[in-house]
Amino acid sequence: MNAAMLRSVASLAVACAAGVVVLSVVGEALAPTWRTAPYRGEPLASPPGGSDQPVADTEPAASFEVRREDTEVPVRGARLAATVFAPATPGRHPAVAFVQGAGSNGRNAFLGMAEDFARAGIVAVAYDKRSDYSYLGNRDFDQLAEDAAAVAAMLRRRPDVDPARAGLWGLSEGGRVVPLAASRHAEIGFAVVVSGAVRGPLRNTIWSVQEGLARAGSPSGARRLAAQVLGAGRIATLHLDPPQDTWEKVRQPVLLVYGTEDFLVPPAESTRAVADGLRRGGNTSYTVAFFGGADHGLRVDGKRAPGYLRTITDWITGLPASGATGGRVTGPAPRQRFASVPLPEPRWYGGIPALAVTIGLMVVGYLVVPGILRRRARAGGGPWPAVEARTRILARSSTATFIGLWVYIGLLVGLGYTRNGSAVLFHAGWGVLRFAALGAVVLAVLATRELIVARADGWSATGAQRATLAVSLGTSAVLLLTAAYWGLYGPRW
């Protein structure tokens, strides 16, 4: 290798390194400032003199015959179809209304549990949400809370219900509805929250993905990428947290039930937030029950966690005495690596609209304009074939990196959320993606050098050639900046 060639290679290496450094600095400046934070909350424990007894590990005996009634509950502007299961014995019984989680599922999913509650001596009702409910559209928690309160009021009017012990049970997002209803309606007798969502859906999702990726041993840069992407996906109100003072206004006895392996909401942080809120409001009539190995639906290996049903039915039938525990905690404490933190605020160029514009620019810059001008550009002669070849290779490399980025993001978020990923997969994918991004920089430098050499040799591009170069190289520059924004040139692995 002669001296001239060595100088050429060295200058190429310096230019590529400079390009990577610039893109790294620009990417850090463009990206939102967001970092994971370790969860440092103190584990919940029973008060001094209390008892951290394990949760009941047997289910209640089916000691009551049950009758079923289909009915409708009038609410503001609608009538909600409902099914009531009641013990077929005389006298007044405690009662509970099942408040669903997110989605527009009907009451059928809760009929089996309602019947089990009735066999344990509790009048139980499952009801449909409003027909106009939409997870992404009409997600009016005030309205959902008033509907839940109306169903509880229907129970209190029944002759077989003890009105002082008629309350609400809420699952997941129902855990946002139940305290809202209880804080506004003192006549509601109690609140049971199962896997309750204390934070907003996107914030919970980012926490879940971060936990899953950290458990799998993924790169820290990849975890940041996942958080940036999820933070940019602000749809409707999914990024908003519920009001944090609601639990301070709840005065009824409360039972909180969470699984230690819940990866949809952070169990340690959620229970701590609720307990702290209750105590700030002066309410110590709460009990927390953790179930080891149970997921968001309180299932272990696809079956109800042992003692889950018994814990709730015993607590409800034991009211008011069972509620006066002063903050008793039972079961194994969940382990939580990260705290849920507020969403990274996306820049205007980092959201869904900017992604759509980028894709449109790729279509126009790489396909439409070059396709229209190709014949005229080639007719201009000169060194155009070599220049065009370089720009086309750069376009293909930039496109491949962009597509690879979003494929990897899909795997990252999906496998992190479901806890199915592996360190080898995440590191290998991250390495391939960053290598492809570096390759795009090298090709950009080569294309630029080819153009500079041609101009130095006296080549003057025609109008069609200049237009083709402008849109193609401009699109490639945007894709390089996009890769920088998402951290592909960042210093952290």
Coordinates of C-alpha atoms in Angstrom, one line a residue:
M1 CA 0.0 0.0 0.0
N2 CA 1.6 3.3 -1.1
A3 CA 1.7 6.5 0.8
A4 CA -1.2 8.1 -1.2
M5 CA -3.4 5.2 -0.5
L6 CA -2.6 5.3 3.2
R7 CA -3.4 9.0 3.3
S8 CA -6.7 8.3 1.5
V9 CA -7.6 5.5 4.0
A10 CA -6.6 7.6 6.9
S11 CA -8.6 10.6 5.8
L12 CA -11.6 8.3 5.2
A13 CA -11.2 6.9 8.7
V14 CA -10.9 10.4 10.2
A15 CA -14.0 11.6 8.4
C16 CA -16.0 8.6 9.5
A17 CA -14.9 9.0 13.1
A18 CA -15.8 12.7 13.0
G19 CA -19.2 11.9 11.5
V20 CA -19.9 9.4 14.3
V21 CA -18.8 11.8 17.0
V22 CA -21.0 14.6 15.6
L23 CA -24.0 12.3 15.3
S24 CA -23.4 11.0 18.8
V25 CA -23.3 14.6 20.2
V26 CA -26.3 15.7 18.1
G27 CA -28.3 12.6 19.1
E28 CA -27.7 13.2 22.8
A29 CA -28.7 16.9 22.3
L30 CA -31.9 16.0 20.4
A31 CA -33.1 13.1 22.6
P32 CA -35.3 13.7 25.6
T33 CA -33.6 13.6 29.0
W34 CA -34.9 10.5 30.7
R35 CA -33.3 8.0 33.0
T36 CA -34.4 5.0 34.8
A37 CA -34.4 5.3 38.6
P38 CA -34.1 2.5 41.1
Y39 CA -37.1 1.9 43.3
R40 CA -36.2 2.8 46.9
G41 CA -39.5 2.7 48.6
E42 CA -39.7 1.0 52.0
P43 CA -41.5 -2.4 51.8
L44 CA -44.9 -2.3 53.3
A45 CA -45.1 -4.1 56.7
S46 CA -47.7 -4.5 59.4
P47 CA -47.7 -1.9 62.2
P48 CA -45.9 -2.7 65.4
G49 CA -47.8 -5.4 67.3
G50 CA -49.5 -6.5 64.1
S51 CA -49.2 -9.8 62.3
D52 CA -47.7 -10.5 58.9
Q53 CA -49.8 -13.7 58.6
P54 CA -49.7 -15.5 55.3
V55 CA -52.8 -15.3 53.2
A56 CA -55.3 -18.0 53.5
D57 CA -54.2 -21.0 51.3
T58 CA -57.6 -22.7 51.0
E59 CA -60.7 -21.7 49.2
P60 CA -64.1 -21.1 50.9
A61 CA -66.4 -24.0 51.2
A62 CA -69.4 -23.7 48.8
S63 CA -71.9 -23.6 51.7
F64 CA -74.7 -21.5 50.1
E65 CA -77.1 -22.4 47.4
V66 CA -77.1 -19.6 44.8
R67 CA -79.8 -17.9 42.7
R68 CA -79.1 -15.9 39.6
E69 CA -81.0 -12.8 38.4
D70 CA -80.5 -10.8 35.1
T71 CA -81.4 -7.2 35.5
E72 CA -80.6 -3.7 34.3
V73 CA -79.2 -0.8 36.2
P74 CA -80.3 2.8 35.2
V75 CA -77.4 5.2 35.0
R76 CA -77.1 8.7 33.5
G77 CA -78.1 8.4 29.9
A78 CA -78.0 4.6 29.7
R79 CA -79.1 1.3 31.2
L80 CA -76.4 -1.2 32.1
A81 CA -77.1 -4.9 31.7
A82 CA -76.2 -6.8 34.9
T83 CA -76.3 -10.3 36.4
V84 CA -76.7 -10.8 40.2
F85 CA -75.8 -13.9 42.1
A86 CA -77.2 -14.1 45.6
P87 CA -77.1 -16.7 48.4
A88 CA -80.5 -18.4 48.4
T89 CA -80.9 -18.0 52.2
P90 CA -83.0 -15.5 54.2
G91 CA -81.4 -12.5 55.9
R92 CA -79.2 -9.6 54.8
H93 CA -75.7 -10.4 53.3
P94 CA -72.7 -8.3 52.3
A95 CA -72.6 -7.3 48.7
V96 CA -70.1 -6.4 46.0
A97 CA -70.1 -5.0 42.5
F98 CA -67.4 -6.1 40.1
V99 CA -65.7 -3.1 38.3
Q100 CA -63.9 -4.2 35.2
G101 CA -60.4 -3.3 34.1
A102 CA -59.4 -1.7 30.8
G103 CA -61.1 -2.6 27.6
S104 CA -64.8 -3.1 26.7
N105 CA -65.2 -6.7 27.8
G106 CA -68.7 -7.6 29.1
R107 CA -69.7 -8.9 32.4
N108 CA -69.4 -12.6 31.3
A109 CA -65.8 -12.7 32.3
F110 CA -66.8 -12.1 35.9
L111 CA -69.8 -14.4 36.2
G112 CA -67.8 -17.3 37.5
M113 CA -66.2 -15.3 40.3
A114 CA -69.6 -13.6 41.1
E115 CA -71.1 -17.0 41.6
D116 CA -68.2 -18.1 43.8
F117 CA -68.7 -15.0 46.0
A118 CA -72.4 -15.8 46.3
R119 CA -71.5 -19.4 47.5
A120 CA -69.4 -17.7 50.1
G121 CA -72.4 -15.7 51.4
I122 CA -71.9 -12.5 49.4
V123 CA -74.4 -10.9 47.0
A124 CA -72.3 -10.2 43.8
V125 CA -73.1 -8.4 40.6
A126 CA -71.3 -8.2 37.3
Y127 CA -72.3 -5.5 34.9
D128 CA -71.5 -4.3 31.4
K129 CA -69.8 -1.1 30.7
R130 CA -71.5 1.6 28.6
S131 CA -71.8 0.7 25.0
D132 CA -69.9 3.9 24.0
Y133 CA -66.9 3.1 26.2
S134 CA -63.6 3.2 24.2
Y135 CA -60.2 2.5 25.6
L136 CA -58.6 5.1 23.3
G137 CA -61.6 7.4 22.9
N138 CA -64.4 7.7 25.5
R139 CA -62.4 6.8 28.7
D140 CA -64.3 9.0 31.1
F141 CA -63.3 7.9 34.6
D142 CA -65.7 10.3 36.3
Q143 CA -68.5 8.6 34.3
L144 CA -67.2 5.1 35.1
A145 CA -67.1 6.0 38.8
E146 CA -70.6 7.3 38.8
D147 CA -71.8 4.1 37.0
A148 CA -70.1 1.9 39.7
A149 CA -71.7 4.0 42.4
A150 CA -75.1 3.5 40.8
V151 CA -74.6 -0.3 40.7
A152 CA -73.6 -0.3 44.4
A153 CA -76.7 1.8 45.2
M154 CA -78.8 -0.8 43.4
L155 CA -77.3 -3.5 45.7
R156 CA -78.0 -1.4 48.8
R157 CA -81.7 -1.3 47.9
R158 CA -82.1 -5.0 47.8
P159 CA -83.9 -6.6 50.7
D160 CA -81.2 -9.4 51.0
V161 CA -78.3 -6.9 51.3
D162 CA -76.8 -5.3 54.3
P163 CA -76.4 -1.7 53.0
A164 CA -73.6 -0.9 55.4
R165 CA -71.5 -3.8 53.8
A166 CA -72.2 -3.1 50.1
G167 CA -69.0 -2.1 48.3
L168 CA -66.9 -2.3 45.1
W169 CA -64.3 -4.6 43.8
G170 CA -62.0 -3.3 41.0
L171 CA -59.5 -5.0 38.8
S172 CA -56.5 -3.3 37.2
E173 CA -57.9 -0.1 35.7
G174 CA -61.0 -0.7 37.8
G175 CA -58.6 0.2 40.6
R176 CA -58.7 3.8 39.3
V177 CA -62.5 3.7 39.2
V178 CA -63.2 2.2 42.7
P179 CA -61.3 4.9 44.8
L180 CA -62.9 7.6 42.7
A181 CA -66.4 6.3 43.4
A182 CA -65.6 5.6 47.1
S183 CA -64.2 9.1 47.7
R184 CA -67.3 10.7 46.3
H185 CA -69.9 8.4 47.8
A186 CA -69.5 7.8 51.6
E187 CA -72.4 5.3 51.5
I188 CA -70.2 2.8 49.6
G189 CA -69.3 0.3 52.3
F190 CA -65.8 -0.8 51.3
A191 CA -63.3 -1.0 48.5
V192 CA -61.4 -4.0 47.2
V193 CA -58.7 -3.3 44.6
V194 CA -57.0 -6.2 42.8
S195 CA -53.8 -5.3 40.8
G196 CA -54.9 -1.7 40.8
A197 CA -53.3 0.7 38.4
V198 CA -52.0 3.7 40.3
R199 CA -50.1 5.2 37.3
G200 CA -51.2 5.8 33.7
P201 CA -51.1 3.0 31.1
L202 CA -48.0 4.2 29.2
R203 CA -46.1 4.9 32.4
N204 CA -46.9 1.4 33.6
T205 CA -45.9 0.0 30.3
I206 CA -42.5 1.7 30.2
W207 CA -41.9 0.4 33.8
S208 CA -42.9 -3.1 32.7
V209 CA -40.6 -3.1 29.6
Q210 CA -37.7 -1.7 31.6
E211 CA -38.1 -4.4 34.3
G212 CA -38.4 -7.1 31.6
L213 CA -35.4 -6.0 29.7
A214 CA -33.3 -5.6 32.8
R215 CA -34.1 -9.1 34.0
A216 CA -33.1 -10.4 30.6
G217 CA -29.8 -8.5 30.7
S218 CA -30.4 -6.3 27.7
P219 CA -28.1 -3.3 26.9
S220 CA -28.8 -0.1 28.7
G221 CA -28.9 1.8 25.4
A222 CA -31.6 -0.5 24.2
R223 CA -33.6 0.0 27.3
R224 CA -33.4 3.8 26.8
L225 CA -34.5 3.3 23.2
A226 CA -37.6 1.4 24.3
A227 CA -38.5 4.2 26.8
Q228 CA -38.1 6.9 24.2
V229 CA -40.3 5.0 21.7
L230 CA -43.1 4.4 24.2
G231 CA -42.9 8.0 25.4
A232 CA -43.4 9.2 21.9
G233 CA -46.6 7.1 21.5
R234 CA -48.9 9.5 23.2
I235 CA -52.4 8.5 22.1
A236 CA -55.5 10.0 23.6
T237 CA -55.0 10.1 27.4
L238 CA -53.0 7.0 27.8
H239 CA -49.9 9.0 28.9
L240 CA -51.7 10.7 31.7
D241 CA -51.5 9.6 35.3
P242 CA -54.6 9.5 37.4
P243 CA -55.0 12.1 40.2
Q244 CA -52.7 11.2 43.0
D245 CA -54.8 12.6 45.8
T246 CA -57.8 10.3 45.3
W247 CA -56.9 7.8 47.9
E248 CA -56.5 10.5 50.5
K249 CA -60.2 11.1 50.3
V250 CA -61.2 7.4 50.7
R251 CA -62.6 6.8 54.2
Q252 CA -64.0 3.2 53.8
P253 CA -62.1 0.0 54.7
V254 CA -59.8 -1.0 51.9
L255 CA -58.4 -4.4 50.8
L256 CA -55.4 -4.3 48.3
V257 CA -54.5 -7.5 46.5
Y258 CA -51.5 -7.9 44.3
G259 CA -49.4 -10.6 42.8
T260 CA -45.6 -10.4 43.3
E261 CA -45.1 -11.3 39.6
D262 CA -47.4 -8.7 38.2
F263 CA -45.7 -7.2 35.2
L264 CA -48.5 -4.8 34.1
V265 CA -48.4 -2.6 37.2
P266 CA -45.6 -2.2 39.7
P267 CA -46.9 -4.0 42.8
A268 CA -44.5 -2.6 45.4
E269 CA -44.8 1.0 44.3
S270 CA -48.6 0.8 43.7
T271 CA -49.4 -0.6 47.2
R272 CA -47.0 1.9 48.8
A273 CA -48.6 4.8 46.9
V274 CA -52.1 3.7 48.0
A275 CA -51.2 3.0 51.6
D276 CA -49.4 6.4 51.9
G277 CA -52.4 8.2 50.4
L278 CA -54.8 6.5 52.8
R279 CA -52.6 7.4 55.8
R280 CA -52.3 11.0 54.7
G281 CA -56.1 11.1 54.7
G282 CA -56.2 9.6 58.2
N283 CA -57.5 6.2 57.0
T284 CA -55.7 3.2 58.6
S285 CA -58.5 0.7 57.9
Y286 CA -56.7 -1.1 55.1
T287 CA -55.2 -4.5 54.5
V288 CA -52.6 -5.5 51.9
A289 CA -52.4 -9.1 50.6
F290 CA -49.5 -10.2 48.4
F291 CA -49.6 -13.5 46.6
G292 CA -46.2 -15.0 45.7
G293 CA -45.7 -16.0 42.1
A294 CA -49.1 -14.6 41.0
D295 CA -49.5 -12.4 37.9
H296 CA -51.7 -9.4 37.1
G297 CA -54.8 -11.6 37.1
L298 CA -53.8 -13.2 40.3
R299 CA -53.0 -16.5 38.6
V300 CA -50.2 -18.9 39.1
D301 CA -49.5 -21.3 36.2
G302 CA -52.9 -20.4 34.7
K303 CA -54.9 -21.1 37.9
R304 CA -56.2 -18.8 40.6
A305 CA -53.5 -18.2 43.2
P306 CA -54.2 -20.4 46.2
G307 CA -56.1 -18.5 48.8
Y308 CA -56.9 -15.6 46.5
L309 CA -60.7 -16.1 46.6
R310 CA -60.7 -17.0 50.3
T311 CA -58.8 -13.9 51.3
I312 CA -61.3 -11.6 49.7
T313 CA -64.5 -13.3 50.7
D314 CA -63.3 -13.7 54.3
W315 CA -62.4 -10.0 54.5
I316 CA -65.8 -8.9 53.1
T317 CA -67.9 -11.3 55.2
G318 CA -65.8 -10.3 58.3
L319 CA -66.6 -6.6 58.0
P320 CA -66.5 -4.3 59.9
A321 CA -64.0 -6.1 62.2
S322 CA -61.8 -7.3 59.3
G323 CA -61.4 -3.8 58.1
A324 CA -60.1 -2.4 61.4
T325 CA -56.5 -3.9 61.0
G326 CA -54.5 -0.7 61.2
G327 CA -52.7 -1.5 57.9
R328 CA -52.0 -5.2 58.1
V329 CA -49.8 -6.7 55.4
T330 CA -49.8 -10.4 54.5
G331 CA -47.8 -12.5 52.0
P332 CA -44.3 -12.2 50.6
A333 CA -43.2 -8.7 49.6
P334 CA -42.7 -8.1 45.9
R335 CA -39.3 -7.1 44.6
Q336 CA -39.2 -4.1 42.3
R337 CA -36.0 -3.1 40.5
F338 CA -37.0 0.2 39.0
A339 CA -39.4 2.9 40.0
S340 CA -42.0 4.0 37.4
V341 CA -41.0 7.5 36.3
P342 CA -42.9 10.1 34.3
L343 CA -42.8 9.6 30.6
P344 CA -39.9 11.1 28.6
E345 CA -41.4 14.2 26.8
P346 CA -40.9 13.7 23.1
R347 CA -39.6 16.5 21.0
W348 CA -41.8 17.6 18.1
Y349 CA -39.5 15.7 15.8
G350 CA -39.6 12.5 17.9
G351 CA -43.3 11.7 17.8
I352 CA -45.7 9.8 15.6
P353 CA -46.3 12.7 13.1
A354 CA -42.5 13.0 12.6
L355 CA -42.2 9.3 11.9
A356 CA -45.0 9.5 9.3
V357 CA -43.2 12.5 7.7
T358 CA -39.9 10.6 7.6
I359 CA -41.5 7.6 5.9
G360 CA -43.1 9.9 3.4
L361 CA -39.8 11.6 2.8
M362 CA -38.2 8.2 2.1
V363 CA -40.8 7.4 -0.5
V364 CA -40.4 10.8 -2.2
G365 CA -36.6 11.1 -1.9
Y366 CA -35.6 7.5 -2.7
L367 CA -38.4 6.5 -5.1
V368 CA -40.6 9.2 -6.6
V369 CA -38.1 12.0 -7.5
P370 CA -35.2 9.7 -8.7
G371 CA -37.7 7.6 -10.7
I372 CA -39.1 10.7 -12.4
L373 CA -35.7 12.3 -13.1
R374 CA -33.7 9.1 -13.8
R375 CA -33.7 9.3 -17.6
R376 CA -32.9 13.0 -17.7
A377 CA -30.2 12.7 -15.1
R378 CA -28.4 9.8 -16.9
A379 CA -28.6 11.8 -20.2
G380 CA -26.4 14.5 -18.6
G381 CA -23.3 12.2 -18.8
G382 CA -20.1 12.9 -17.0
P383 CA -19.2 11.0 -13.8
W384 CA -22.9 10.7 -12.9
P385 CA -23.0 6.8 -13.0
A386 CA -20.4 6.6 -10.2
V387 CA -22.0 9.4 -8.2
E388 CA -25.5 7.9 -8.6
A389 CA -24.2 4.4 -7.6
R390 CA -22.8 5.8 -4.4
T391 CA -25.9 7.7 -3.5
R392 CA -28.1 4.6 -4.3
I393 CA -26.0 2.4 -2.0
L394 CA -26.2 4.9 0.7
A395 CA -30.0 5.1 0.3
R396 CA -30.3 1.3 0.5
S397 CA -28.1 1.2 3.6
S398 CA -30.0 4.0 5.3
T399 CA -33.3 2.4 4.5
A400 CA -32.1 -1.0 5.8
T401 CA -31.0 0.7 9.1
F402 CA -34.3 2.5 9.5
I403 CA -36.3 -0.7 8.9
G404 CA -34.0 -2.7 11.1
L405 CA -34.4 -0.1 13.9
W406 CA -38.2 -0.5 14.0
V407 CA -38.0 -4.3 13.7
Y408 CA -35.7 -4.3 16.7
I409 CA -37.9 -1.8 18.6
G410 CA -40.9 -4.2 18.0
L411 CA -38.9 -7.1 19.4
L412 CA -37.5 -5.0 22.3
V413 CA -40.9 -3.8 23.5
G414 CA -42.8 -6.9 22.8
L415 CA -40.4 -9.4 24.4
G416 CA -39.5 -7.0 27.3
Y417 CA -43.2 -6.6 28.1
T418 CA -44.0 -10.3 28.0
R419 CA -40.7 -11.4 29.7
N420 CA -39.8 -13.7 26.8
G421 CA -36.5 -12.1 25.6
S422 CA -32.9 -13.2 26.2
A423 CA -29.6 -11.4 26.7
V424 CA -28.1 -13.0 23.6
L425 CA -31.0 -11.8 21.4
F426 CA -31.1 -8.3 22.7
H427 CA -27.3 -7.8 22.6
A428 CA -26.9 -9.4 19.2
G429 CA -29.7 -7.3 17.7
W430 CA -28.4 -4.1 19.3
G431 CA -24.9 -4.9 17.9
V432 CA -26.1 -5.6 14.4
L433 CA -28.2 -2.4 14.4
R434 CA -25.4 -0.2 15.6
F435 CA -23.0 -1.8 13.1
A436 CA -25.5 -1.0 10.3
A437 CA -25.8 2.6 11.5
L438 CA -22.0 2.9 11.4
G439 CA -22.0 1.4 7.9
A440 CA -24.4 4.1 6.8
V441 CA -22.0 6.8 8.0
V442 CA -19.1 5.2 6.1
L443 CA -21.2 5.1 2.9
A444 CA -22.3 8.7 3.5
V445 CA -18.6 9.7 3.6
L446 CA -17.8 7.7 0.5
A447 CA -20.8 9.3 -1.4
T448 CA -19.7 12.7 -0.3
R449 CA -16.1 12.1 -1.4
E450 CA -17.2 10.8 -4.8
L451 CA -19.2 14.0 -5.3
I452 CA -16.3 16.2 -4.2
V453 CA -13.8 14.4 -6.5
A454 CA -16.2 14.8 -9.4
R455 CA -16.6 18.5 -8.8
A456 CA -12.8 18.9 -8.4
D457 CA -12.4 17.3 -11.9
G458 CA -14.6 20.0 -13.4
W459 CA -17.9 18.2 -13.5
S460 CA -21.0 20.4 -13.5
A461 CA -24.2 18.6 -12.7
T462 CA -27.4 19.2 -14.7
G463 CA -30.6 20.4 -13.1
A464 CA -32.0 16.9 -13.0
Q465 CA -28.8 15.5 -11.5
R466 CA -28.7 18.3 -8.8
A467 CA -32.4 17.7 -7.9
T468 CA -31.8 13.9 -7.6
L469 CA -28.8 14.4 -5.4
A470 CA -30.5 17.0 -3.2
V471 CA -33.5 14.8 -2.4
S472 CA -31.6 11.5 -2.1
L473 CA -28.7 12.9 0.0
G474 CA -31.1 15.0 2.0
T475 CA -33.3 12.0 2.8
S476 CA -30.2 10.0 3.9
A477 CA -29.1 12.9 6.1
V478 CA -32.5 12.8 7.8
L479 CA -32.3 9.1 8.4
L480 CA -28.8 9.5 9.9
L481 CA -30.2 12.1 12.2
T482 CA -33.1 9.8 13.0
A483 CA -30.6 7.0 13.9
A484 CA -28.8 9.5 16.1
Y485 CA -32.0 10.6 17.9
W486 CA -32.8 7.0 18.8
G487 CA -29.3 6.5 20.3
L488 CA -27.6 4.3 17.7
Y489 CA -24.5 6.5 17.9
G490 CA -24.6 7.1 21.6
P491 CA -21.7 6.3 23.9
R492 CA -23.7 3.9 26.1
W493 CA -24.0 0.3 25.1

